[in-house]
Short mmCIF file of C-alpha atoms in Angstrom, two decimals:
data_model
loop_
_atom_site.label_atom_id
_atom_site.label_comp_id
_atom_site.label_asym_id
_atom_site.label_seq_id
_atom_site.Cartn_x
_atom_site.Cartn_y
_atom_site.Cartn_z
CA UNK A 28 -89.69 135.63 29.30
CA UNK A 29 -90.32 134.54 32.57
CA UNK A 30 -88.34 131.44 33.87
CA UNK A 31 -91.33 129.18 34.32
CA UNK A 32 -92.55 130.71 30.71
CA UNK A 33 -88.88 129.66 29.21
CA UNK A 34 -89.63 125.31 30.70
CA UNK A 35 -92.78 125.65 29.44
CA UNK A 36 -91.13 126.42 25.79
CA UNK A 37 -88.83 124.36 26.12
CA UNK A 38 -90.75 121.45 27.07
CA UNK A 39 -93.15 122.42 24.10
CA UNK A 40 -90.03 122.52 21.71
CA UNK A 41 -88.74 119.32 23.34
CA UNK A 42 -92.24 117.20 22.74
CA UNK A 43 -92.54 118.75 19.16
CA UNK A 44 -89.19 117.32 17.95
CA UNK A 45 -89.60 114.42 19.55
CA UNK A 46 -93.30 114.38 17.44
CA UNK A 47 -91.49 115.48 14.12
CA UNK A 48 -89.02 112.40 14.51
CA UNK A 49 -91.58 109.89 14.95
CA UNK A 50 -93.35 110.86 12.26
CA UNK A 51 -90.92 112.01 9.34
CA UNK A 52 -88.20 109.24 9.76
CA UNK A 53 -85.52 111.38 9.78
CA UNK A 54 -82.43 110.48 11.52
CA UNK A 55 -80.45 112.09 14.48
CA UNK A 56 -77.01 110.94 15.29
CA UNK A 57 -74.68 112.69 17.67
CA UNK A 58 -70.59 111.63 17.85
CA UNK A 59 -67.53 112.99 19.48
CA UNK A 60 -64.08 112.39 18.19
CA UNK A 61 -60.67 111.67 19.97
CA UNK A 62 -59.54 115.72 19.48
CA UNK A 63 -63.19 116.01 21.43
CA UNK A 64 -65.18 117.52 18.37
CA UNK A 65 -68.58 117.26 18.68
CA UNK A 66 -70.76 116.36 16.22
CA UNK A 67 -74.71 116.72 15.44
CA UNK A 68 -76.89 115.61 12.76
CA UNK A 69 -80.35 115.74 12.01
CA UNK A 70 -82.34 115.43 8.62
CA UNK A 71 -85.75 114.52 7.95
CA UNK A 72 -88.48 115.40 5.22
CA UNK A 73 -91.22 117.25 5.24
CA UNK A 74 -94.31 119.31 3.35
CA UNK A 75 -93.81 122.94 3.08
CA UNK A 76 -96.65 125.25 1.94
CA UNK A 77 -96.29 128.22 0.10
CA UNK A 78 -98.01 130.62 -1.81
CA UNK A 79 -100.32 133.28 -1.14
CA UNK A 80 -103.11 130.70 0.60
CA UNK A 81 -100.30 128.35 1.34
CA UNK A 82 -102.47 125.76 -0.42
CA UNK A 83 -99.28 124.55 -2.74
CA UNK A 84 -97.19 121.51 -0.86
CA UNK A 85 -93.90 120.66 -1.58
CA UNK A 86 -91.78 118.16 -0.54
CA UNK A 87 -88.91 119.35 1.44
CA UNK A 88 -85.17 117.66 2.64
CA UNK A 89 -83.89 119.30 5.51
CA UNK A 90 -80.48 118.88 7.19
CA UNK A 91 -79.32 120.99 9.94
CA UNK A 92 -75.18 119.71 11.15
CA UNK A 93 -73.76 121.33 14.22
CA UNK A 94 -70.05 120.69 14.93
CA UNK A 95 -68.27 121.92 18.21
CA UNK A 96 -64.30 121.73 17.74
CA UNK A 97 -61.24 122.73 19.91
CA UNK A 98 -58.00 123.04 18.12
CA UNK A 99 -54.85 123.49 19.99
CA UNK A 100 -54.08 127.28 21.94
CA UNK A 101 -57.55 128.06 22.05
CA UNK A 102 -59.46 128.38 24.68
CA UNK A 103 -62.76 128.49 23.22
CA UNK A 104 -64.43 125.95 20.77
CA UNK A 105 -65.37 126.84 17.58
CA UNK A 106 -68.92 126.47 16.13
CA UNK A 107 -70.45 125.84 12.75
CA UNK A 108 -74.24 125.49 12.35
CA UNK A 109 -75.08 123.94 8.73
CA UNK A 110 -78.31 123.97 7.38
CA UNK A 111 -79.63 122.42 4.22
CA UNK A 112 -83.04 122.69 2.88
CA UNK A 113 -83.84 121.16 -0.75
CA UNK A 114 -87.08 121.90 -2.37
CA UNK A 115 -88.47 120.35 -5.61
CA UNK A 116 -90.87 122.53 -6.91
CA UNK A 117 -93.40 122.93 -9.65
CA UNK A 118 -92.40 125.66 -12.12
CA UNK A 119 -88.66 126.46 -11.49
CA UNK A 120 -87.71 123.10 -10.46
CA UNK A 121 -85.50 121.74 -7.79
CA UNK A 122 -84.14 124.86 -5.60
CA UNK A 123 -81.12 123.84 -2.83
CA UNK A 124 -80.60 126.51 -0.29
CA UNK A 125 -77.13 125.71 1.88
CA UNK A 126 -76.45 127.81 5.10
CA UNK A 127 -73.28 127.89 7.37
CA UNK A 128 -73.27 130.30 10.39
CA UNK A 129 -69.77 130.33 12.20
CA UNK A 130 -68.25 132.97 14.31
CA UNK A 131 -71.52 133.37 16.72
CA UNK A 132 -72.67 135.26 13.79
CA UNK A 133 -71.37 135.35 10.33
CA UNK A 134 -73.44 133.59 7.45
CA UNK A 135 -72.58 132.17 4.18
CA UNK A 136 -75.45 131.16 2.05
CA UNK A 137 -75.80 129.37 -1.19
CA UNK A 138 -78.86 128.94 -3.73
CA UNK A 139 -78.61 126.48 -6.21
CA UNK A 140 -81.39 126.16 -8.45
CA UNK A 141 -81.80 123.29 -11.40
CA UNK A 142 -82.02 125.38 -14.22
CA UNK A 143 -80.10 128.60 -15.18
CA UNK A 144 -83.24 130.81 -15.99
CA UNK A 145 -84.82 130.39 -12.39
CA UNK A 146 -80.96 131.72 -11.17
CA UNK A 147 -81.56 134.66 -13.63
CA UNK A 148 -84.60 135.53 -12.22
CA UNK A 149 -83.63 135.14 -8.76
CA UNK A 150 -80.51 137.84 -9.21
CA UNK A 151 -83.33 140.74 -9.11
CA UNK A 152 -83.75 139.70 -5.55
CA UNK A 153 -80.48 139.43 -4.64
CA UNK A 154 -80.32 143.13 -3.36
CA UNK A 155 -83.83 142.73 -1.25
CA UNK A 156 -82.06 139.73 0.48
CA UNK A 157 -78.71 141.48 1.30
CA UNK A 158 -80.84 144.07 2.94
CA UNK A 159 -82.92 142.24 4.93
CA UNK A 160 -79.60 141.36 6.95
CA UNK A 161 -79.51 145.31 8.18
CA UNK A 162 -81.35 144.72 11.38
CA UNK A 163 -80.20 141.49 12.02
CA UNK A 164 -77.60 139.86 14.57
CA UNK A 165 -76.75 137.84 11.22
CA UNK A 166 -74.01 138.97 9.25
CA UNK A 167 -74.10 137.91 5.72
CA UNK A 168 -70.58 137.40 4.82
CA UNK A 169 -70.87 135.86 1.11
CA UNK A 170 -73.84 135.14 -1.09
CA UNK A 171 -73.57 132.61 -3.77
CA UNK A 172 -76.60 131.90 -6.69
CA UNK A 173 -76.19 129.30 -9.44
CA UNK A 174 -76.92 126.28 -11.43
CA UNK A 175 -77.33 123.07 -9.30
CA UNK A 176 -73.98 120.53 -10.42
CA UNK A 177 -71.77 123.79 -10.90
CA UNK A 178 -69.23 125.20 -8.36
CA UNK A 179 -70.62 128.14 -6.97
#
């Protein structure tokens, strides 16, 4: 993109948070320790649509945490990028779906679903969603499916 094309984006991406705040309630909080970690935090609720005409709404809990930490003989800080979105859905239940990206590029993920039948089912996808990670800058370091309340 263009540099006038990346402000315009920007300022687009800046006015829609600011919109999504104002009208979810979440909360944002940002804090930075003695060591000088940073800390970021934002959560907030929303409708999600899905299904083939997207005509099906469910409520939605996001949480995205961002921490920047130094520790001592390092000269670069190290990242983590959480991100937690928890679904309550119709026929399988509620469905929790945990993300941590650290390294620039390594991901963990963890599905926790409510009932042990929906993780059944979801372990015939399991292969489709380790391969959709070829042709990404993601790399998906561990993958973790179970029963909401049990240590995965």
């Amino acid at each position: 993109m263009k540099p006038r094309q990346l402000k315009a984006a920007s300022r687009d991406l800046a006015d829609f948070v600011s919109a999504m705040k104002q009208s979810m309630g979440g909360e944002n909080t940002s804090s930075v320790d003695s060591q000088g970690t940073v800390n970021r935090s934002m959560n907030f609720m929303l409708p999600l649509y899905l299904g083939e005409s997207g005509q099906q709404s469910y409520p939605a809990y996001i949480h995205v945490y961002d921490e920047e930490k130094k520790t001592e003989g390092q000269e670069e800080k190290k990242k983590e990028t959480w991100l937690r979105l928890c679904v309550l859905t119709e026929n399988i239940g509620a469905v929790e779906l945990t993300c941590r990206i650290y390294e620039k590029q390594k991901l963990n993920v963890r599905v926790a679903f409510s009932n042990r039948s929906a993780v059944q089912s979801f372990q015939e996808y399991v292969p489709e969603f380790k391969a959709s990670f070829a042709d990404s800058p993601l790399e998906l370091t561990d993958l973790k499916v179970g029963v909401a309340g049990t240590k995965l």
